[in-house]
XYZ file of C-alpha atoms in Angstrom:
608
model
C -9.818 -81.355 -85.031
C -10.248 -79.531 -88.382
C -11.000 -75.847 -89.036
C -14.429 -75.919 -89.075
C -15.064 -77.946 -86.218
C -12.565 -75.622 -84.441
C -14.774 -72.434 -85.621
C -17.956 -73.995 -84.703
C -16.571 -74.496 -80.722
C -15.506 -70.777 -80.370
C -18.879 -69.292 -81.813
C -20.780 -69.452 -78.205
C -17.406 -67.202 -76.763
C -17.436 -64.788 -79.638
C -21.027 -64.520 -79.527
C -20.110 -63.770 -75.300
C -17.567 -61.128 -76.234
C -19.491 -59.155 -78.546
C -22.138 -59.089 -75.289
C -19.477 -57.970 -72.729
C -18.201 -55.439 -75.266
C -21.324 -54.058 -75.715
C -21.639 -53.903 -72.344
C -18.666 -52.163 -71.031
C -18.962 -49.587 -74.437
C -22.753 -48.549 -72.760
C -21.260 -47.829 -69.745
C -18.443 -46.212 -70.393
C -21.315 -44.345 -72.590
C -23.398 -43.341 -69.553
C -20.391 -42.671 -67.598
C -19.322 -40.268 -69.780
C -22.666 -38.305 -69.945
C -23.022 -38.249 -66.687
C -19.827 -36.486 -66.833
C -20.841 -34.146 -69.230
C -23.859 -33.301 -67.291
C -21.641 -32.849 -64.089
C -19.764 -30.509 -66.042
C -22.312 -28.731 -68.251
C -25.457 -28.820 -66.365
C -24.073 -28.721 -62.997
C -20.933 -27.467 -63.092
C -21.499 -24.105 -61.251
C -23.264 -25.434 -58.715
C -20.878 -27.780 -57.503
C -17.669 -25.394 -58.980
C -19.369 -22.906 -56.485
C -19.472 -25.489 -53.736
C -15.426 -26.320 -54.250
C -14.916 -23.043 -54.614
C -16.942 -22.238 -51.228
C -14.557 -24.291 -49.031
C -12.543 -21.645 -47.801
C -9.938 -20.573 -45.604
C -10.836 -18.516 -42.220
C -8.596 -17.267 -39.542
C -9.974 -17.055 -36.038
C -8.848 -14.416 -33.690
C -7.664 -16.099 -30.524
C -7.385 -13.294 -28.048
C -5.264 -13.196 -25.074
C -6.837 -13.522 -21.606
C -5.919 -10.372 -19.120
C -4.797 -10.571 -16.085
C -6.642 -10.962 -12.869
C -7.204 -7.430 -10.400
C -6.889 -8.230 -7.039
C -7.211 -5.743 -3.609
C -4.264 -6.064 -1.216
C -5.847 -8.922 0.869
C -6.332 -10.799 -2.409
C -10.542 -10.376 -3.039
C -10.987 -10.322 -6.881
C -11.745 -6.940 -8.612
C -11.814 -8.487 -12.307
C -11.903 -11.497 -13.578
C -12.738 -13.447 -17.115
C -15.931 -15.636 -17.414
C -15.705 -17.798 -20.415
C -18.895 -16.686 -22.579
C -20.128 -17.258 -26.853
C -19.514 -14.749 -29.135
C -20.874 -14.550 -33.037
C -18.018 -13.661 -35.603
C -19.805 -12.122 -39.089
C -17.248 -12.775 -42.063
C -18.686 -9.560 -44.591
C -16.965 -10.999 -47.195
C -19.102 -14.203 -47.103
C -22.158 -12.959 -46.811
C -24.690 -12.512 -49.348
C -27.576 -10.701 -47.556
C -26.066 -8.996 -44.454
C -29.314 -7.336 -44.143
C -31.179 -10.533 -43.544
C -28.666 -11.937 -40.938
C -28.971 -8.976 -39.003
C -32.227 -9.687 -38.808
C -31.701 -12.957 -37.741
C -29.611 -12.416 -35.278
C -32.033 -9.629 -34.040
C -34.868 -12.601 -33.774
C -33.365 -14.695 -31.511
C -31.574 -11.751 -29.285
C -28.342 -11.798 -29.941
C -27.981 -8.200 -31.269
C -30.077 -5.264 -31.874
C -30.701 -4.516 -35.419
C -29.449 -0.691 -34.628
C -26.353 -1.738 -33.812
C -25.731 -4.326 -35.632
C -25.799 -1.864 -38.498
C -23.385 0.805 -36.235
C -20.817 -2.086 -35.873
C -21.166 -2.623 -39.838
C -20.520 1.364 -39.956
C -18.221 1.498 -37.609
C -15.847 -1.450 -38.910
C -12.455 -0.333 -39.098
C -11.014 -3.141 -41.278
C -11.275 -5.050 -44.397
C -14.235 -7.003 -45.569
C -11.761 -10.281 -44.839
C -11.584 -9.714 -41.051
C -14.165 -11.380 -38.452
C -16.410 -8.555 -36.923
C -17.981 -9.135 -33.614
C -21.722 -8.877 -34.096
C -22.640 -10.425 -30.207
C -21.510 -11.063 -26.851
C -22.671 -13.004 -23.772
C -24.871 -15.861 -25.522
C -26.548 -18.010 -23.713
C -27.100 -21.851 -24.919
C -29.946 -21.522 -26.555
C -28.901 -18.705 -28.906
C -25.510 -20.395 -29.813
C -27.795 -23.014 -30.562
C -30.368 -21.264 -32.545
C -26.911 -19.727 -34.697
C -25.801 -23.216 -35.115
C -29.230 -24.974 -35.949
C -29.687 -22.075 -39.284
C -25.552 -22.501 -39.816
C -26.530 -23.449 -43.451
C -28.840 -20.210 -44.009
C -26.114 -18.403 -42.454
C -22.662 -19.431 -43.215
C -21.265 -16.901 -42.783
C -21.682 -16.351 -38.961
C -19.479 -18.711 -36.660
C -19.541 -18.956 -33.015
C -16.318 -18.778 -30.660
C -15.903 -19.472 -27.344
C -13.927 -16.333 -25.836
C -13.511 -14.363 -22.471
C -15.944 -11.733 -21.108
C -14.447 -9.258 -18.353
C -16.459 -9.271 -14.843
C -16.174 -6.371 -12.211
C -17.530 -8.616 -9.324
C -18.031 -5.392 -6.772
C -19.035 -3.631 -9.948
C -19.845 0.635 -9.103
C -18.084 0.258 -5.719
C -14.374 -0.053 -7.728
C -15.565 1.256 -11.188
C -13.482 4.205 -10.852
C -10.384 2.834 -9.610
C -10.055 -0.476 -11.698
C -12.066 1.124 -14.824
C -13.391 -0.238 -17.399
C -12.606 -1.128 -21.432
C -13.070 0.488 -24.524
C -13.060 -0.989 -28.391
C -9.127 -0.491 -29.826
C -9.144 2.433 -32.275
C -8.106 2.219 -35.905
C -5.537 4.303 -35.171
C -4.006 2.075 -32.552
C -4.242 -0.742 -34.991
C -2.599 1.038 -37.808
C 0.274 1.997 -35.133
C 0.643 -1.702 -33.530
C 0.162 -4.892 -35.634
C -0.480 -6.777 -32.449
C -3.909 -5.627 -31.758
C -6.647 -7.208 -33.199
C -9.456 -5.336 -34.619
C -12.007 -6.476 -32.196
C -9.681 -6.179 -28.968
C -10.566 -4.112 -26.046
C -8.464 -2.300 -24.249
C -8.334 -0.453 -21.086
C -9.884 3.065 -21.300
C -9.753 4.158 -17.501
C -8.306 3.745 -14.321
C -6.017 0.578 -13.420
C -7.099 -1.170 -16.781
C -6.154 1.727 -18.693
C -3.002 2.697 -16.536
C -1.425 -0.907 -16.167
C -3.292 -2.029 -19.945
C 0.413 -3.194 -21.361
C 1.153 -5.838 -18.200
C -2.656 -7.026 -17.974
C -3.436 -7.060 -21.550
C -2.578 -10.568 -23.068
C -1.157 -11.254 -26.403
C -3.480 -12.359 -28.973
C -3.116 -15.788 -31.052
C -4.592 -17.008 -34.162
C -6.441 -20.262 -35.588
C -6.764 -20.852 -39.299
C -9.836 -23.156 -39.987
C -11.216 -24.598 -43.087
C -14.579 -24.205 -43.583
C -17.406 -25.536 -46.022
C -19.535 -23.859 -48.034
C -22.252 -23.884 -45.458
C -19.818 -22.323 -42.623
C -19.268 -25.889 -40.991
C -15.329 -26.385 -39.461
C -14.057 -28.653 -41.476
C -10.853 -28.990 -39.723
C -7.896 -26.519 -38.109
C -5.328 -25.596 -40.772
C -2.811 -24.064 -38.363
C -2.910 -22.176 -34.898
C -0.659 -20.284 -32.422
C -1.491 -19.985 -28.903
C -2.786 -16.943 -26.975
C -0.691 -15.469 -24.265
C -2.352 -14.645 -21.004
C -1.858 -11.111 -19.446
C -0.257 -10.845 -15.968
C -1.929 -10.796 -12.688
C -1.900 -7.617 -10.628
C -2.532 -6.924 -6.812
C -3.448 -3.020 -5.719
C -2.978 -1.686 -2.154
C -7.288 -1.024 -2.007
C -9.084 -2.225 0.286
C -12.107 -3.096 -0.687
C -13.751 -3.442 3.004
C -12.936 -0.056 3.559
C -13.799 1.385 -0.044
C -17.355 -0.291 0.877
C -17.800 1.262 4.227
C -17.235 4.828 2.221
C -19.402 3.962 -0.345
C -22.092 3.036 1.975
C -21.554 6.152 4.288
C -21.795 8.044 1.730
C -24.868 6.885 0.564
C -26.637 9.101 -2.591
C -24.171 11.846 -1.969
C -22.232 13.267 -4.543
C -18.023 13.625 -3.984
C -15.366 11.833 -3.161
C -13.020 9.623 -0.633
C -9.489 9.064 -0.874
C -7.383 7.301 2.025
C -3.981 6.292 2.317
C -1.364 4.985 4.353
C 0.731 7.922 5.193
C 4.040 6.261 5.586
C 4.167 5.392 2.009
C 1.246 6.421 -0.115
C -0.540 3.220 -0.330
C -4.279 3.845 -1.645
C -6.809 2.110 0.477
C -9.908 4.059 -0.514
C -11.061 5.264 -3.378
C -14.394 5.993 -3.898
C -16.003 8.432 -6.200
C -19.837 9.356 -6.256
C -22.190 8.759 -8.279
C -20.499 5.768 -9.841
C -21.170 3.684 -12.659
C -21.186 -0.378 -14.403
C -18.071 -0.427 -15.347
C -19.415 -3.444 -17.658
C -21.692 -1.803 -19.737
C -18.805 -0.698 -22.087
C -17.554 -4.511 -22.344
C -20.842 -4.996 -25.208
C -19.474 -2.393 -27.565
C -21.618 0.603 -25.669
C -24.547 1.897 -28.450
C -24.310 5.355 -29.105
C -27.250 6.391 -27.491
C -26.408 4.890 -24.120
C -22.604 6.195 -24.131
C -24.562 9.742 -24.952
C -26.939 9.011 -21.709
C -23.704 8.397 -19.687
C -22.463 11.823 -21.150
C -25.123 14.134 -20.642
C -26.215 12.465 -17.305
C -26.444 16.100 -14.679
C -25.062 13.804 -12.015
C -21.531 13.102 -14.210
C -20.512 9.702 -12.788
C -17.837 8.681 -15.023
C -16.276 11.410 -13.518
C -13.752 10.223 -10.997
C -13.759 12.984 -8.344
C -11.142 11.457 -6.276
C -8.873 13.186 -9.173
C -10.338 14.833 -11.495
C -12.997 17.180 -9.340
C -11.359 20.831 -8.336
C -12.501 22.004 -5.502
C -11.918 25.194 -3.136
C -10.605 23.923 -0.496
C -11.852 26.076 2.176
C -10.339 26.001 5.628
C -8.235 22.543 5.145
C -5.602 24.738 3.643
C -5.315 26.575 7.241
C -2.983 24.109 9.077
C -0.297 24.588 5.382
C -0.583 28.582 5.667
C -0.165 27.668 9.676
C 3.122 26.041 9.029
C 4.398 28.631 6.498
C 3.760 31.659 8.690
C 5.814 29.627 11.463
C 8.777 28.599 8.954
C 8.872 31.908 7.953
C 8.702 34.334 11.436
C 6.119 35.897 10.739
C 3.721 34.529 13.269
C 4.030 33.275 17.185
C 2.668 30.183 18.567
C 1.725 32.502 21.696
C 0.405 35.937 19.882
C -2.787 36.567 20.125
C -5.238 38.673 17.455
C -8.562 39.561 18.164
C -11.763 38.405 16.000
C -14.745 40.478 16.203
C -16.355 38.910 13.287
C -14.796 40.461 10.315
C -11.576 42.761 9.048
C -11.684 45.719 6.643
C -8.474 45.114 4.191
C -7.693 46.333 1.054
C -11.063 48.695 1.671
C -12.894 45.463 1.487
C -14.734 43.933 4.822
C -14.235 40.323 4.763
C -16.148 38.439 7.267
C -15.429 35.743 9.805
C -17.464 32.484 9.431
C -18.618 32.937 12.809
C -21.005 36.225 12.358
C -19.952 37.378 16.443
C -16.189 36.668 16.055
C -13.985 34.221 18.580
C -12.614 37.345 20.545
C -8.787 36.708 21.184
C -7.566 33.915 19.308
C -3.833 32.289 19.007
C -2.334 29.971 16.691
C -3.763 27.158 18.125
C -7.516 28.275 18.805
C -7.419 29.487 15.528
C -7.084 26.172 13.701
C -9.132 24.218 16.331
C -12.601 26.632 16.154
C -11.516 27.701 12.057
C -11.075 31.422 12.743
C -11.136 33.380 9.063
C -10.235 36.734 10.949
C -6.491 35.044 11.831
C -5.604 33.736 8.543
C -6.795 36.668 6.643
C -4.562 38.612 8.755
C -1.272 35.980 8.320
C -2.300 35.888 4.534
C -1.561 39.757 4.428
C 1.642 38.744 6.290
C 2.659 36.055 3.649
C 1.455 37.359 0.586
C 0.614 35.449 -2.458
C 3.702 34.126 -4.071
C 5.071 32.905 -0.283
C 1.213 31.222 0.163
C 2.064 29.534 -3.166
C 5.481 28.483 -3.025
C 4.501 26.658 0.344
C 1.351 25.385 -0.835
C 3.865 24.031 -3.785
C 5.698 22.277 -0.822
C 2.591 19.890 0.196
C 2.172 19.023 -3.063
C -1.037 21.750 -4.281
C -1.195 22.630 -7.947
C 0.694 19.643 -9.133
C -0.389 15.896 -9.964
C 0.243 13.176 -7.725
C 1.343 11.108 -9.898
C -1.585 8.398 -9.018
C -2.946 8.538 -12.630
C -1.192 11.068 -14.893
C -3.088 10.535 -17.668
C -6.544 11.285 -16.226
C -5.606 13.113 -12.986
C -6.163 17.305 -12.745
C -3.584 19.587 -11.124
C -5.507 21.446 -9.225
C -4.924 25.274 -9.040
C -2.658 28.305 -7.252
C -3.594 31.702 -8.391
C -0.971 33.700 -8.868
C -0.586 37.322 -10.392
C 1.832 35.951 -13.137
C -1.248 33.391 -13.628
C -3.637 36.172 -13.906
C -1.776 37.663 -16.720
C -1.230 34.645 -18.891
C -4.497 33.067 -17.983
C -7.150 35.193 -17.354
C -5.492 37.970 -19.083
C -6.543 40.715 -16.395
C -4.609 41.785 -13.418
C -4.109 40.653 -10.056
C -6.194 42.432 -7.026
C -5.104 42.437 -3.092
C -7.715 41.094 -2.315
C -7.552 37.772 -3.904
C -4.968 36.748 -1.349
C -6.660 37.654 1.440
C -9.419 34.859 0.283
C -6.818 32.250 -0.764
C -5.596 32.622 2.956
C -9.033 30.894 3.754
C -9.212 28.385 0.377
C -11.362 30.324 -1.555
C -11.238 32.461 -4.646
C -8.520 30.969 -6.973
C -7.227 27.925 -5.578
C -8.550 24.675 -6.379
C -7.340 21.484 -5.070
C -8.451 17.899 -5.838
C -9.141 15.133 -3.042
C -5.832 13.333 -3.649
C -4.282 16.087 -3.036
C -5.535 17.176 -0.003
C -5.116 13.464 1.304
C -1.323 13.738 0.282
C -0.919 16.882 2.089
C -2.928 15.736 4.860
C -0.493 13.085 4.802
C 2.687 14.883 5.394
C 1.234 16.498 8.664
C 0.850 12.906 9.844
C 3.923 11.401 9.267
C 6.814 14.274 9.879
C 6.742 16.249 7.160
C 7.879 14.094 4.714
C 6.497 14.064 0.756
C 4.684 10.876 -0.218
C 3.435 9.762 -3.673
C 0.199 8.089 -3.624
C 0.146 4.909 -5.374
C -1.928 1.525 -6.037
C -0.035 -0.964 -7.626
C 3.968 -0.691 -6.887
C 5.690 1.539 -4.539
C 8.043 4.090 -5.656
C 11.508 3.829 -5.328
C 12.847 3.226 -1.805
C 13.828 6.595 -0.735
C 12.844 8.657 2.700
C 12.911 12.254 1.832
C 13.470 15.242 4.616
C 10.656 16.793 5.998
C 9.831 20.178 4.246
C 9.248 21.526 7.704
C 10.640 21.916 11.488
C 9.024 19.374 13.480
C 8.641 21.507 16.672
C 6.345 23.721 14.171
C 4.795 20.296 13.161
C 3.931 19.354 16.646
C 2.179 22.691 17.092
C -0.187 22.256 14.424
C -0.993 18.602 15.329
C -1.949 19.282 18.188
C -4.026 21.542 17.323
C -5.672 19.497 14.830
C -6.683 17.102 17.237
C -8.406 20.025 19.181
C -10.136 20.110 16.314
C -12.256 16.890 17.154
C -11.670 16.289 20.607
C -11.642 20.146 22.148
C -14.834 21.916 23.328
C -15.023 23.991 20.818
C -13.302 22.133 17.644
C -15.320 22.422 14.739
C -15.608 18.177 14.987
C -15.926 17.668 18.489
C -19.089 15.809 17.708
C -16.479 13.058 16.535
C -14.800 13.004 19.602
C -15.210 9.273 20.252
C -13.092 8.441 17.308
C -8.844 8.721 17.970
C -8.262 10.657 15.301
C -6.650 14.637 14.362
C -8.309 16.692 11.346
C -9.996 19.537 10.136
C -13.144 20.475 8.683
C -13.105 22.615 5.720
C -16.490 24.361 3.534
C -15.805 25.784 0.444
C -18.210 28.282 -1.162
C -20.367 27.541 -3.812
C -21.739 31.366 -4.639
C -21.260 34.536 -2.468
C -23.491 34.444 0.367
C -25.279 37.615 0.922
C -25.075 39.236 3.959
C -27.919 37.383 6.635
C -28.072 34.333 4.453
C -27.574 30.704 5.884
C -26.224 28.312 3.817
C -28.619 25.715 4.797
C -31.387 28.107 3.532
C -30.007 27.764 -0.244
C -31.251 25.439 -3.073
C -29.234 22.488 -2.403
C -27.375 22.913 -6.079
C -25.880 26.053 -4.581
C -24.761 25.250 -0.779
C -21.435 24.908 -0.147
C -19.084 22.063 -0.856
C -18.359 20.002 2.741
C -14.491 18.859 3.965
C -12.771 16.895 6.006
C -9.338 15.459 6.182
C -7.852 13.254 8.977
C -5.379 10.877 10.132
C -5.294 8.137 12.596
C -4.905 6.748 15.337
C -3.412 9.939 17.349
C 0.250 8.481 18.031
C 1.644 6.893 14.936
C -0.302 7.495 12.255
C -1.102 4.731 10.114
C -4.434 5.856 7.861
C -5.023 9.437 6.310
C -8.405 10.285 5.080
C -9.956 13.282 2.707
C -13.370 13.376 2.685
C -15.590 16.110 0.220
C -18.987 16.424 -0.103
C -20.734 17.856 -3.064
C -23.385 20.934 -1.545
C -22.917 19.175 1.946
C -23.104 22.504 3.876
C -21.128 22.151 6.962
C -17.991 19.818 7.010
C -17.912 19.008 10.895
C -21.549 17.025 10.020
C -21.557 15.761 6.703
C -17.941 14.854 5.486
C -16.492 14.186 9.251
C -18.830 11.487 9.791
C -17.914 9.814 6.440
C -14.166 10.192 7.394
C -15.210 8.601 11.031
C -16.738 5.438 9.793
C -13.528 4.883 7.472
C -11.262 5.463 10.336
C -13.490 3.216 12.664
C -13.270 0.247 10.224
C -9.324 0.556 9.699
C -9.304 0.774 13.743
C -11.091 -2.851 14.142
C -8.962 -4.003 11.021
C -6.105 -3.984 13.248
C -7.474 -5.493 16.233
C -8.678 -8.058 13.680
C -6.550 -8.010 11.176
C -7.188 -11.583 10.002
C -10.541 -11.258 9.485
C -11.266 -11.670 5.465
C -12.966 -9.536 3.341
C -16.845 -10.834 2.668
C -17.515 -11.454 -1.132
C -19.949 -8.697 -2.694
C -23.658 -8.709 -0.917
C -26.538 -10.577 -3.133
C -28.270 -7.338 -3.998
C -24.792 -5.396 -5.067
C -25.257 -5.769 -8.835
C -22.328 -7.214 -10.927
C -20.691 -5.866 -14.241
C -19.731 -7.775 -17.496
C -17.647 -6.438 -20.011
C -15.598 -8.434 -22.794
C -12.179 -8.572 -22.818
């Protein structure tokens, strides 16, 4: 084959190549301009987009522990609930989401903007913007998750008080952490809550769990794109209190829209079984992140029921403080079981008459008749006998003027007046005649119900000093009794004159086993003719009683006030009965288990 022939066979390839060249160069041509318009014309779109797929770490806070009363009925709990995270730093209009999330009821628009205010961390840091969701909200956030990227929603833990008022005071509630606490303990997280009051506050380092963390990648439009890293959360422990919540609901409910307080206790060791403060409150209202406004309602509320008057209310303790005074004028010789004095309805002293509660007097009265029917005449007399700083140092000996120990943090100590107390506190001197009313429980002694239920209970078991507790008992130890038990037996018995003699001051609670004394303590001086009962209710006098039962071995101690009750024999005694009643069937039943909470007893949420 020659040249040209050879030529002429290969033209219809060239021809072919030139084609496929062509070809290839136009696309590589419109491949290239489409990267120059990804690059020029769009490039900050989809740089922002790239860009936009970011980094996020999730919070993953540590369940706490379980509350339970000593025959194991919950007290608080965790309900698994939806919660919306805001990332600041994300968002573009944080005015609009707010809105948003206002629309379809997740939070109010106010506070939305106080938890903005309020945030005590960097823009970088989730913020908690609502609780409780139900599904149709976490589906509305998720539906607009593109208009809002940068809201997420989290599954997390809600605290639930399932007796809710009835134990608000002694399990508490929880409170947002403070910056401060932050700053001081890396741990926290910024959003945690943590307890503020009562067992939740007191026991917050064993309930309180430890907190993990989840580090997500998300898009640009706030969609999980997948979980970078994670560590798990830690649950908090468990805890079990000596209440008894069948017996803290049968003083809640004979109480009724009273104001005071009930604390009872197993006098052979301290254990708590009651207590019940009144008014009370949700304890889960605080779990949302409480508004301003409705933490300043709680505040200024005339009826104070965050208050916990089981420890924190100072009362007078009127004639409960006569069986202590009793004992210390016997310990010290300076009284006779058998000696008689004579009552004829009031004593001059210190050029002052004070009077007797009964206006006609008791005529002759001994030790005994004189607890039993409450005669003022005798223990203004043994008060002049004493004096002040022997009244204090054996009120000191039961356990007045000092804490119990219950709840240090939040618990008052109560008051003995004192002329070195006058001095430093009031700043003015001590009169005579002060003493002569602290011999009764008025003027300046105060005492709180715990108190007066741990005094109560070292009549009933020997003497012997108890601390009052609701989660662990002290250290095994069984101190001596402060004083002789012949003494002991002598006021006792006269105790339980109190409610089943003819004339005790609770005889009308006769039917119930039990020993105690009733007790009023003075609101405002009564002028002379004036009945109580005829006073504006604010400004009657504050009812008492304390107790212990059954008669022989005393197993249950009960103190008992009454805000402007009057007369303790009627008001507080009967409170005291019912509690003592219920304990009594407990042990003839004592298997039967505590009912859950009634359908009409509201229930509490907080977060947690």
């Amino acid at each position: 084959m020659t040249t040209m022939e050879l030529r002429e066979d290969l033209r219809p390839f060239r021809r072919r190549t030139v084609v496929l060249f062509v070809f290839v160069f136009a696309a590589f041509g419109l491949l290239h301009l489409r990267l120059a318009d990804l690059q020029v014309v769009d490039g900050v779109e989809w740089r922002n987009l790239a860009e936009n797929n970011r980094l996020r770490r999730l919070p993953l806070p540590g369940p706490r522990g379980w509350i339970y009363d000593r025959r194991g009925q919950v007290l608080a709990e965790n309900i698994p609930t939806w919660e919306v995270l805001l990332f600041p730093n994300e968002a573009d209009e944080v005015e609009a989401t707010g809105v948003f999330l206002a629309r379809i009821g997740v939070s109010d628009i106010s506070i939305f903007h106080q938890r903005l205010a309020e945030r005590r961390i960097g823009r970088m840091a989730p913020l908690v913007v609502g609780e409780n969701l139900s599904w149709e909200q976490v589906a509305a956030v998720r539906s607009h998750q593109s208009d809002y990227p940068e809201l997420a929603v989290v599954s997390r833990f809600r605290r639930h008080y399932p007796y809710g008022e009835l134990t608000a005071h002694v399990v508490g509630h929880l409170r947002p952490v403070s910056k401060s606490e932050v700053d001081a303990d890396p741990r926290l997280e910024p959003d945690a809550m943590i307890g503020a009051t009562g067992i939740e506050a007191a026991e917050n380092a064993f309930i309180a769990g430890s907190s993990g963390e989840r580090w997500v990648m998300a898009s640009a439009v706030g969609r999980q794109l997948g979980v970078v890293s994670e560590s798990e959360a830690t649950p908090g422990h468990d805890l079990g209190l000596t209440l008894d919540i069948e017996l803290q609901r049968v003083a809640a409910e004979a109480f009724g829209d009273q104001a005071g307080a009930v604390v009872a206790l197993d006098p052979r060791s301290g254990a708590v079984r009651v207590l019940h403060s009144a008014p009370s409150f949700h304890p889960g209202v605080f779990g949302g992140r409480l508004s301003r406004s409705d933490w300043e309602g709680l505040l200024e509320n005339p009826a104070h029921p965050l208050q916990n008057r089981c420890l924190q209310g100072m009362y007078p303790p009127g004639s409960t403080i006569k069986p202590f005074l009793a004992l210390a004028g016997l310990e010290e010789g300076l009284i006779d079981p058998g000696e008689t004095v004579f009552c004829n309805g009031s004593v001059v002293l210190h050029r002052h008459r004070f009077r007797c509660w009964r206006r006609g007097g008791h005529g002759f009265v001994n030790l005994e008749r004189a607890l039993t029917e409450s005669c003022d005449v005798y223990f203004y007399l043994l008060g002049q006998r004493l004096g002040i700083e022997e009244m204090a140092s054996w009120l000191y000996r039961f356990g007045f003027g000092e804490r119990t120990g219950l709840d240090p943090a939040f618990e008052a100590k109560g008051l003995i007046g004192t002329p070195e107390w006058s001095r430093q506190v009031r700043g003015t001197p001590w009169y005579p005649g002060e003493a002569v009313s602290v011999s009764i429980g008025q003027g300046p002694v105060l005492a709180t119900v715990v108190q007066l239920a741990r005094a109560y209970a070292m009549l009933a078991n020997g003497g012997r000093p108890v601390r009052p507790y609701l989660v662990s008992p002290p250290r095994a130890s069984r101190p001596d009794p402060v004083v002789d038990p012949d003494h002991l037996a002598l006021v006792a018995a006269a105790l339980e004159g109190v409610v089943h003699g003819p004339r005790g001051t609770a005889r009308s609670l006769g039917a119930i086993p039990m020993a105690g004394k009733t007790g009023t303590a003075q609101v405002v001086r009564l002028q002379e003719g004036v009945d109580s009962k005829d006073l504006a209710p604010q400004l009657r006098h504050h009812a008492w009683f304390a107790a212990w039962a059954p008669l022989d071995r005393p197993e249950l101690v009960v103190a008992v006030i009454v805000e402007h009750g009057g007369d303790g024999g009627s008001t507080a005694g009967p409170i005291a009965g019912k509690v003592v009643e219920a304990f009594l069937r407990q042990r003839i039943q004592p298997g039967v288990e505590t009912p859950p909470p009634p359908p009409n007893q509201p229930t509490s949420d907080a977060s947690g």
